[in-house]
Coordinates of C-alpha atoms in Angstrom, one line a residue:
Chain A
M5 CA 178.0 -31.3 113.7
K6 CA 179.2 -29.7 117.0
N7 CA 177.8 -30.9 120.4
V8 CA 175.4 -28.7 121.9
L9 CA 176.1 -27.9 125.7
I10 CA 173.4 -25.3 126.5
D11 CA 170.0 -25.3 124.6
I12 CA 167.7 -22.5 125.4
K13 CA 164.1 -22.4 123.9
D14 CA 161.6 -19.6 124.0
V15 CA 162.7 -18.6 127.3
T16 CA 160.5 -15.8 129.1
K17 CA 161.3 -13.9 132.2
S18 CA 159.3 -10.9 134.0
F19 CA 160.0 -9.1 136.9
G20 CA 156.4 -7.6 138.0
T21 CA 155.0 -6.1 135.1
Q22 CA 158.4 -5.8 133.1
D23 CA 158.8 -8.4 130.7
I24 CA 162.6 -8.8 130.5
L25 CA 162.9 -12.1 128.2
K26 CA 160.5 -12.3 125.7
G27 CA 161.1 -15.6 124.1
V28 CA 164.9 -16.0 123.6
T29 CA 166.2 -19.0 121.8
L30 CA 170.0 -19.8 121.5
Q31 CA 172.5 -22.7 121.7
L32 CA 176.0 -23.1 123.1
F33 CA 178.4 -25.4 121.2
E34 CA 181.1 -27.4 122.6
N35 CA 184.5 -25.5 122.8
E36 CA 183.1 -22.1 121.7
N37 CA 183.1 -18.5 123.1
L38 CA 179.5 -17.0 122.5
V39 CA 179.1 -13.5 123.2
I40 CA 175.7 -12.2 124.0
L41 CA 175.8 -8.6 123.1
G42 CA 173.2 -5.9 124.1
K43 CA 172.2 -2.6 125.9
S44 CA 171.9 -2.5 129.4
G45 CA 168.6 -4.0 130.8
T46 CA 168.2 -6.2 128.0
G47 CA 168.2 -9.3 130.1
K48 CA 171.7 -10.6 129.3
S49 CA 172.6 -11.3 133.0
V50 CA 169.0 -12.5 134.0
L51 CA 169.4 -15.0 131.0
I52 CA 172.6 -16.5 132.5
K53 CA 171.2 -16.4 136.1
C54 CA 168.3 -18.6 134.5
I55 CA 170.7 -21.1 133.2
V56 CA 172.0 -22.0 136.8
N57 CA 168.7 -21.4 138.3
L58 CA 169.7 -18.4 140.4
L59 CA 166.6 -17.1 138.6
Q60 CA 163.6 -19.3 137.7
L61 CA 162.3 -18.7 134.0
D62 CA 158.6 -18.0 133.6
S63 CA 158.2 -20.3 130.5
G64 CA 160.2 -22.0 127.7
C65 CA 163.1 -24.5 128.4
I66 CA 166.9 -24.4 129.0
K67 CA 168.7 -27.7 128.8
V68 CA 172.2 -27.9 130.2
E69 CA 173.7 -31.4 128.2
D70 CA 170.5 -33.8 129.2
Y71 CA 169.4 -31.9 132.4
E72 CA 166.4 -29.7 131.9
I73 CA 166.7 -26.8 134.3
A74 CA 163.3 -26.0 135.3
N75 CA 162.3 -29.6 136.3
S76 CA 165.6 -30.4 137.7
S77 CA 165.5 -32.0 141.3
D78 CA 168.0 -30.8 143.8
E79 CA 170.3 -33.6 142.9
D80 CA 170.4 -32.9 139.1
L81 CA 170.9 -29.4 139.8
I82 CA 174.1 -30.1 141.9
E83 CA 175.1 -32.0 138.7
V84 CA 174.4 -29.1 136.4
R85 CA 176.2 -26.7 138.6
K86 CA 179.2 -29.1 138.7
K87 CA 179.5 -28.5 135.2
I88 CA 179.1 -24.8 134.9
G89 CA 181.5 -22.0 136.4
F90 CA 180.2 -18.5 136.8
L91 CA 182.1 -15.5 137.0
F92 CA 180.1 -12.7 138.4
Q93 CA 180.2 -9.2 137.4
G94 CA 182.0 -7.9 140.8
A95 CA 183.9 -11.3 141.1
A96 CA 181.8 -12.1 144.3
L97 CA 184.8 -13.0 146.3
Y98 CA 184.0 -13.7 149.9
D99 CA 185.2 -10.7 152.0
S100 CA 185.7 -12.5 155.0
M101 CA 188.0 -15.0 153.7
T102 CA 191.6 -14.8 152.2
V103 CA 192.1 -15.7 148.6
R104 CA 193.3 -19.4 149.7
E105 CA 190.1 -19.7 151.7
N106 CA 188.0 -18.3 148.6
L107 CA 189.5 -21.0 146.5
T108 CA 189.4 -23.8 149.0
F109 CA 185.8 -23.1 149.3
P110 CA 184.2 -24.7 146.2
L111 CA 186.6 -27.6 146.6
T112 CA 185.3 -28.4 150.1
R113 CA 181.9 -28.5 148.5
L114 CA 182.5 -31.2 146.1
D115 CA 181.4 -34.8 146.6
K116 CA 185.3 -36.0 146.3
K117 CA 187.3 -35.1 149.4
F118 CA 190.8 -33.6 148.8
S119 CA 193.6 -33.9 151.3
N120 CA 195.3 -30.5 152.4
E121 CA 198.0 -31.2 150.2
E122 CA 196.0 -31.8 147.3
I123 CA 194.0 -28.6 147.9
T124 CA 197.4 -26.5 148.3
Q125 CA 198.7 -28.0 145.2
K126 CA 195.3 -27.1 143.0
I127 CA 195.5 -23.5 144.5
E128 CA 198.9 -22.9 143.6
K129 CA 198.4 -24.4 139.9
V130 CA 195.2 -22.4 139.5
L131 CA 196.7 -19.3 140.7
E132 CA 199.7 -19.8 138.4
D133 CA 197.1 -20.2 135.5
V134 CA 195.7 -16.5 136.3
S135 CA 199.2 -15.1 137.0
L136 CA 198.8 -14.1 140.5
P137 CA 200.4 -16.4 142.6
E138 CA 201.6 -13.9 144.9
A139 CA 198.0 -13.1 146.1
I140 CA 197.5 -16.5 148.0
D141 CA 197.2 -15.0 151.4
K142 CA 195.7 -11.5 150.7
M143 CA 192.2 -10.5 151.5
P144 CA 189.9 -9.4 148.7
S145 CA 189.9 -6.0 149.9
E146 CA 193.7 -5.7 149.1
L147 CA 193.2 -6.8 145.6
S148 CA 192.5 -4.6 142.6
G149 CA 189.6 -4.7 140.4
G150 CA 191.3 -6.9 137.6
M151 CA 193.0 -9.0 140.3
K152 CA 189.8 -9.9 141.7
K153 CA 188.3 -10.9 138.5
R154 CA 191.4 -13.0 137.8
I155 CA 190.6 -14.7 141.3
G156 CA 187.1 -15.1 140.8
L157 CA 188.0 -16.9 137.5
A158 CA 190.6 -19.2 139.5
R159 CA 187.9 -20.0 141.9
T160 CA 185.7 -20.8 139.1
L161 CA 188.3 -22.8 137.2
I162 CA 189.5 -24.7 140.4
V163 CA 186.5 -27.3 140.0
N164 CA 187.4 -27.8 136.2
P165 CA 183.9 -26.7 134.8
K166 CA 183.0 -27.5 131.2
I167 CA 181.0 -24.4 130.9
L168 CA 181.9 -21.1 131.9
L169 CA 179.4 -18.1 132.1
Y170 CA 181.1 -14.6 132.3
D171 CA 178.9 -11.8 133.4
E172 CA 180.4 -8.6 132.2
P173 CA 184.0 -9.7 132.9
T174 CA 185.6 -6.3 131.7
T175 CA 183.2 -4.0 133.4
G176 CA 184.7 -1.2 135.4
L177 CA 188.4 -2.1 134.4
D178 CA 190.8 0.0 132.4
P179 CA 191.5 -0.7 128.9
I180 CA 194.8 -2.5 129.8
T181 CA 193.3 -5.0 132.3
S182 CA 190.3 -5.4 130.2
D183 CA 192.5 -6.6 127.6
E184 CA 194.4 -8.7 129.8
I185 CA 191.0 -10.3 131.1
S186 CA 189.9 -10.9 127.4
Q187 CA 193.2 -12.8 126.5
L188 CA 192.6 -14.9 129.8
I189 CA 189.1 -15.8 128.7
N190 CA 190.8 -17.0 125.2
E191 CA 193.5 -18.8 127.1
T192 CA 191.2 -20.5 129.4
K193 CA 189.1 -21.6 126.5
N194 CA 192.4 -23.2 124.7
K195 CA 194.1 -24.7 127.8
F196 CA 190.9 -26.4 129.5
K197 CA 188.7 -26.8 126.3
T198 CA 185.9 -25.2 128.0
S199 CA 182.7 -23.6 126.4
S200 CA 181.8 -20.2 127.5
I201 CA 178.9 -17.8 127.1
I202 CA 180.4 -14.1 127.8
I203 CA 178.1 -11.2 128.6
T204 CA 179.4 -7.7 127.7
H205 CA 179.0 -4.6 125.8
D206 CA 182.7 -4.1 125.6
I207 CA 183.4 -4.2 121.9
K208 CA 186.9 -4.5 122.5
C209 CA 186.4 -7.6 124.5
V210 CA 183.9 -8.9 121.8
Q211 CA 186.5 -8.6 118.9
T212 CA 189.1 -10.5 121.0
V213 CA 187.0 -13.3 122.5
A214 CA 184.1 -14.0 120.2
D215 CA 183.7 -17.2 118.1
R216 CA 179.8 -16.3 117.3
I217 CA 177.9 -13.4 118.6
I218 CA 174.2 -13.2 119.6
M219 CA 172.7 -9.8 119.9
L220 CA 169.9 -9.1 122.3
K221 CA 167.2 -6.5 121.9
D222 CA 164.0 -5.9 123.8
G223 CA 164.2 -9.2 125.4
V224 CA 164.5 -11.4 121.9
V225 CA 167.4 -12.3 119.8
Y226 CA 168.0 -9.2 117.4
K227 CA 170.9 -11.0 115.3
E228 CA 173.0 -13.9 115.5
G229 CA 176.4 -14.3 113.4
T230 CA 180.3 -14.0 113.4
L231 CA 182.3 -10.9 114.3
S232 CA 182.8 -10.1 110.7
E233 CA 179.0 -10.6 109.9
F234 CA 178.3 -8.1 112.6
E235 CA 180.9 -5.6 111.7
N236 CA 180.0 -5.5 108.0
D237 CA 176.2 -5.2 108.9
D238 CA 174.4 -2.0 107.8
D239 CA 172.0 -2.1 110.6
S240 CA 172.0 1.3 112.3
Y241 CA 171.4 -0.3 115.8
I242 CA 174.2 -2.9 115.2
Q243 CA 176.5 -0.3 113.9
S244 CA 175.8 1.9 117.0
F245 CA 177.8 -0.8 119.1
F246 CA 180.7 -1.3 116.6
N247 CA 181.4 2.2 115.6
Chain B
M25 CA 144.9 30.6 168.8
S26 CA 142.9 28.9 166.2
Y27 CA 145.6 28.4 163.9
L28 CA 147.1 25.8 166.6
K29 CA 144.2 23.5 166.2
P30 CA 144.5 20.4 164.3
N31 CA 141.9 21.2 162.0
N32 CA 143.5 20.4 158.8
S33 CA 142.2 16.6 158.2
F34 CA 144.5 15.7 155.6
I35 CA 147.5 16.2 157.9
T36 CA 145.5 14.1 160.4
N37 CA 144.5 11.4 158.1
S38 CA 147.8 11.0 156.7
F39 CA 149.5 11.0 160.0
M40 CA 146.9 8.2 161.0
N41 CA 147.5 6.4 157.6
D42 CA 151.2 6.5 158.3
I43 CA 151.1 4.8 161.7
K44 CA 148.6 2.5 160.5
Q45 CA 151.0 1.6 157.6
K46 CA 153.8 1.1 160.1
F47 CA 151.8 -1.3 162.0
I48 CA 150.7 -3.2 158.9
D49 CA 154.6 -3.5 157.8
F50 CA 155.9 -4.5 161.1
F51 CA 153.0 -7.5 161.1
I52 CA 153.9 -8.4 157.7
D53 CA 157.6 -8.5 158.7
V54 CA 156.8 -10.7 161.7
A55 CA 154.9 -13.0 159.4
N56 CA 157.7 -13.3 157.2
V57 CA 160.2 -13.7 159.9
M58 CA 158.1 -16.6 161.1
Y59 CA 157.9 -18.2 157.5
Y60 CA 161.4 -17.8 157.2
L61 CA 161.8 -19.6 160.6
K62 CA 160.2 -22.6 158.7
S63 CA 163.0 -22.8 156.1
V64 CA 165.8 -22.3 158.9
M65 CA 164.2 -25.2 160.8
K66 CA 164.1 -27.5 157.7
N67 CA 167.9 -26.8 157.3
I68 CA 168.7 -27.2 160.9
F69 CA 167.3 -31.0 160.9
H70 CA 167.9 -31.9 157.3
S71 CA 171.5 -30.6 156.4
S72 CA 175.0 -30.9 157.7
F73 CA 175.7 -28.6 160.6
E74 CA 178.3 -26.0 159.6
K75 CA 180.6 -26.4 162.9
S76 CA 183.3 -24.1 162.1
E77 CA 181.0 -21.3 161.0
F78 CA 179.1 -21.8 164.3
L79 CA 182.0 -21.5 166.3
K80 CA 183.3 -18.5 164.5
Q81 CA 179.8 -16.7 165.0
C82 CA 179.7 -17.6 168.6
Y83 CA 183.3 -15.9 169.0
Q84 CA 182.2 -12.8 167.1
I85 CA 178.8 -12.6 169.0
G86 CA 180.7 -12.7 172.4
N87 CA 183.6 -10.7 171.3
K88 CA 181.6 -7.9 169.8
S89 CA 179.3 -7.5 172.7
V90 CA 181.2 -8.3 175.8
G91 CA 182.6 -5.1 176.2
L92 CA 179.5 -3.0 175.7
I93 CA 177.6 -5.4 178.1
S94 CA 180.2 -4.9 180.8
I95 CA 179.8 -1.2 180.8
T96 CA 176.1 -1.1 180.6
G97 CA 175.8 -3.9 183.2
I98 CA 178.0 -2.0 185.8
I99 CA 175.9 1.3 185.1
I100 CA 172.5 -0.5 185.2
G101 CA 173.7 -2.0 188.7
L102 CA 175.0 1.4 189.9
V103 CA 172.1 3.5 188.8
L104 CA 169.4 1.1 190.1
T105 CA 171.1 1.0 193.6
I106 CA 171.5 4.6 193.8
Q107 CA 168.0 5.5 192.8
S108 CA 166.5 2.7 195.1
R109 CA 168.4 3.5 198.0
P110 CA 166.6 6.9 199.3
P111 CA 162.9 5.2 199.4
L112 CA 164.3 2.2 201.0
V113 CA 166.1 4.0 203.8
E114 CA 163.0 6.1 204.3
F115 CA 161.2 2.8 205.1
G116 CA 164.0 1.6 206.9
A117 CA 164.4 -1.5 204.8
V118 CA 167.8 -0.6 203.1
A119 CA 169.0 -4.3 204.2
M120 CA 166.8 -5.3 201.2
L121 CA 168.5 -3.3 198.6
P122 CA 170.9 -6.1 197.4
G123 CA 168.3 -8.6 197.2
M124 CA 165.7 -6.3 195.5
V125 CA 168.5 -5.2 192.9
A126 CA 169.7 -8.8 192.1
I127 CA 166.1 -9.8 191.6
S128 CA 165.4 -6.9 189.2
I129 CA 168.6 -7.6 187.4
I130 CA 168.3 -11.3 187.2
R131 CA 164.6 -11.3 186.4
E132 CA 164.4 -8.5 183.8
M133 CA 167.2 -6.0 183.4
G134 CA 170.1 -8.3 182.6
P135 CA 168.0 -10.4 179.9
V136 CA 166.3 -7.4 178.5
I137 CA 169.4 -4.8 178.3
T138 CA 171.7 -7.8 177.2
A139 CA 169.2 -8.6 174.1
L140 CA 168.6 -4.8 173.4
I141 CA 172.3 -4.1 173.2
C142 CA 173.0 -7.2 171.1
A143 CA 169.8 -6.4 168.8
G144 CA 171.9 -3.2 167.8
K145 CA 175.2 -4.7 167.8
I146 CA 174.7 -8.4 166.3
G147 CA 171.5 -7.6 164.7
S148 CA 172.7 -4.7 162.7
S149 CA 175.9 -6.4 161.8
M150 CA 174.3 -9.7 160.7
G151 CA 171.6 -7.4 158.5
A152 CA 174.6 -5.3 156.8
E153 CA 176.9 -8.3 156.4
L154 CA 174.4 -10.4 154.8
G155 CA 172.9 -7.6 153.0
S156 CA 176.2 -6.7 151.3
M157 CA 176.8 -10.4 150.4
R158 CA 173.5 -10.1 148.7
V159 CA 174.4 -7.1 146.9
T160 CA 177.8 -8.2 145.9
E161 CA 176.3 -11.3 144.7
Q162 CA 178.4 -13.5 147.2
I163 CA 175.3 -15.3 148.2
D164 CA 174.5 -16.3 144.5
A165 CA 178.5 -17.3 144.0
M166 CA 177.7 -19.5 147.0
E167 CA 174.7 -21.3 145.5
V168 CA 176.5 -21.6 142.3
S169 CA 179.1 -23.4 144.2
N170 CA 176.4 -25.9 145.4
T171 CA 176.2 -24.5 148.9
N172 CA 173.1 -23.9 150.4
P173 CA 173.3 -20.5 151.7
I174 CA 170.7 -20.8 154.4
N175 CA 172.6 -24.0 155.7
F176 CA 176.0 -22.2 155.7
L177 CA 175.1 -18.4 156.6
I178 CA 171.9 -18.3 158.2
V179 CA 171.9 -21.6 160.4
P180 CA 175.0 -21.2 162.2
R181 CA 174.1 -17.4 163.1
V182 CA 170.7 -18.0 164.4
I183 CA 172.2 -20.9 166.4
A184 CA 175.0 -18.8 167.8
A185 CA 172.8 -16.0 168.9
T186 CA 170.4 -18.3 170.6
V187 CA 173.2 -20.1 172.5
M188 CA 175.2 -16.9 173.3
I189 CA 172.7 -14.5 174.3
P190 CA 171.8 -16.6 177.3
I191 CA 175.5 -16.8 178.3
L192 CA 175.9 -12.9 177.7
T193 CA 172.9 -12.5 179.9
L194 CA 174.4 -14.4 182.9
Y195 CA 177.5 -12.4 182.4
A196 CA 175.6 -9.3 182.3
D197 CA 173.6 -10.3 185.8
V198 CA 176.9 -10.9 187.3
I199 CA 178.4 -7.5 186.3
G200 CA 175.3 -5.7 187.3
I201 CA 175.2 -7.3 190.7
F202 CA 178.8 -6.1 191.1
G203 CA 178.0 -2.7 189.8
S204 CA 175.1 -2.7 192.6
W205 CA 177.8 -3.5 195.2
L206 CA 179.8 -0.5 193.9
G207 CA 176.7 1.7 194.3
V208 CA 176.0 0.5 197.8
N209 CA 179.7 1.2 199.0
I210 CA 179.3 4.8 197.6
K211 CA 176.9 5.6 200.9
D212 CA 178.0 2.5 203.1
D213 CA 180.8 0.3 203.6
V214 CA 179.6 -3.3 202.9
S215 CA 181.8 -6.1 202.4
F216 CA 181.6 -8.0 198.9
T217 CA 180.9 -11.4 200.8
L218 CA 178.0 -9.9 203.0
F219 CA 176.6 -8.0 199.8
M220 CA 176.5 -11.3 197.8
H221 CA 174.8 -13.2 200.9
Q222 CA 172.2 -10.6 201.3
A223 CA 171.8 -10.5 197.5
F224 CA 171.4 -14.2 196.9
D225 CA 169.4 -14.8 199.9
S226 CA 166.5 -13.3 198.1
V227 CA 167.1 -14.9 194.7
E228 CA 165.5 -18.2 194.0
F229 CA 165.8 -20.5 191.3
I230 CA 162.6 -19.7 189.8
D231 CA 163.9 -16.2 189.2
L232 CA 166.7 -17.3 187.3
L233 CA 165.1 -20.3 185.1
P234 CA 162.1 -18.0 183.3
A235 CA 164.8 -15.3 182.7
L236 CA 167.4 -17.8 181.2
I237 CA 164.5 -19.2 178.8
K238 CA 163.5 -16.0 177.8
S239 CA 167.0 -15.0 176.9
F240 CA 167.0 -18.2 174.5
F241 CA 163.9 -16.6 172.7
F242 CA 165.5 -13.1 172.6
G243 CA 168.6 -14.8 171.0
A244 CA 166.8 -16.6 168.4
V245 CA 164.6 -13.2 167.8
I246 CA 168.1 -11.4 167.2
G247 CA 169.5 -14.1 165.0
L248 CA 166.5 -14.7 162.7
V249 CA 165.6 -11.1 162.1
G250 CA 169.3 -10.1 161.5
C251 CA 169.6 -12.8 159.1
Y252 CA 166.1 -12.3 157.5
K253 CA 166.6 -8.7 156.9
G254 CA 170.2 -9.1 155.4
F255 CA 169.6 -12.3 153.4
N256 CA 166.2 -10.5 151.6
A257 CA 167.9 -7.1 151.1
G258 CA 167.6 -5.5 147.7
R259 CA 170.1 -5.3 145.1
G260 CA 171.1 -1.7 145.4
T261 CA 173.8 -0.6 148.0
E262 CA 171.3 1.5 149.9
S263 CA 169.4 -1.8 150.9
V264 CA 172.4 -2.7 153.0
G265 CA 171.8 0.4 155.4
V266 CA 168.1 -0.3 155.3
A267 CA 168.7 -3.9 156.2
A268 CA 170.9 -3.0 159.2
N269 CA 168.5 -0.3 160.3
S270 CA 165.1 -2.5 160.0
A271 CA 166.8 -5.6 161.7
V272 CA 167.6 -3.6 164.7
V273 CA 164.2 -1.7 164.9
T274 CA 162.0 -4.9 164.2
A275 CA 164.5 -7.1 166.5
S276 CA 164.0 -4.4 169.3
L277 CA 160.3 -4.1 168.9
L278 CA 159.8 -8.1 168.8
L279 CA 162.1 -8.4 171.9
I280 CA 159.7 -6.2 173.8
I281 CA 156.7 -8.1 172.8
V282 CA 158.5 -11.5 173.6
D283 CA 159.3 -10.2 176.9
L284 CA 155.6 -9.2 177.5
I285 CA 154.5 -12.6 176.5
A286 CA 157.2 -14.1 179.0
V287 CA 156.1 -11.9 181.9
Q288 CA 152.8 -13.0 181.6
I289 CA 153.4 -16.8 181.4
T290 CA 155.8 -16.5 184.4
D291 CA 153.1 -14.5 186.2
L292 CA 150.9 -17.6 185.5
L293 CA 153.1 -20.3 186.8

């Protein structure tokens, strides 16, 4: 039986009178790419933000390995966040810092102190991994959308997380770059043995990266299965995504 | 002319309600800033200080404002001198002009004008920068990287503003007095040494101290309001503009209120 890394049970979350998540239950297993699929506004991004406690859930339980997020102390939350890398929708690179400084930033926040030489080596290696060694001294404003996503992923990978959360990694990119990012997600999983939750409504990306798919509709899990199970489902709502 | 009379009670009520609402919003803002101050203070004393970020902010605040403060300082000194001269000439008290202008600049004009300029320049830039970081999820990214954004972004900015505004105020005082000397020399021929001697003959330490103390508070207000507005901006791009704008409006209003309180306290001493 596969090891469960993230266990989400009956999670609810509302904003004012609007109920976004109405009892979501799902699990992320070791070394898998789990795609969460759904229309805009179904609470996909809210769910992964609850996992890293950027948003507090109203009820239910989220466990990351042995840590329960809602009841975590600040120290526990730090431990949880060390295990998780988060790639934001717009990459969220720090505007005022160069790529080098963006990549140095998470390393200086860890308990372990690295020498300048070690930091440079790590930066050069991670930039090789995302195929952007030439971007090292550029500012985020000089990068294209796809390059920003790659650097965002490099910033996430530099601290060796076990779990990766991708928030719409291909949104706003042209089909070729989207495909490159999807391939990169697969390469990252195979090379670093990471487990990932990928939030998307890009079917091409789903077809490339998904080991398992969970579809959200109206704040609950609508269907769970493999890519072929989804593609062969007769349900008109599911087919509206795949056709 | 009956049509000119404000006999439409709907318009009057709506106008009054708008004003009432604006007052309520302002005081809610002040209460929120005070509450925000609590978490900033907690971080000042309980977290490691981001020294390099603090120095960067000090440089930016000084660098951004020094040009504007120089120009405004000279003009304020000139205008104050040119406008005060005729009545003093009439009463045969023109020799008091340097001292009078120096006291006005040191006690009131220097601190208030510097603070208002910085509220516009620094407050709005803090509001816009942090607001745009909020919108583009950079603050969330920081939090996920185990960095307390209040400790990294807010504390250095608030302390930098609190430290830099008094320094800029002193600079504005010097430049304003220099402007006054230029103003005096339009009509008369007074040497710089004589002017300074006359100016500082009338100034006492008690004139400078309350002004400096209140400029520390002005700096804290500008930093706190700018950071509060930016950090709590909404998620849409429109909120960046709103954050920058309301940072300036709220900070400017609060500065005037703090000045009023400071003047009352100084008057009692």
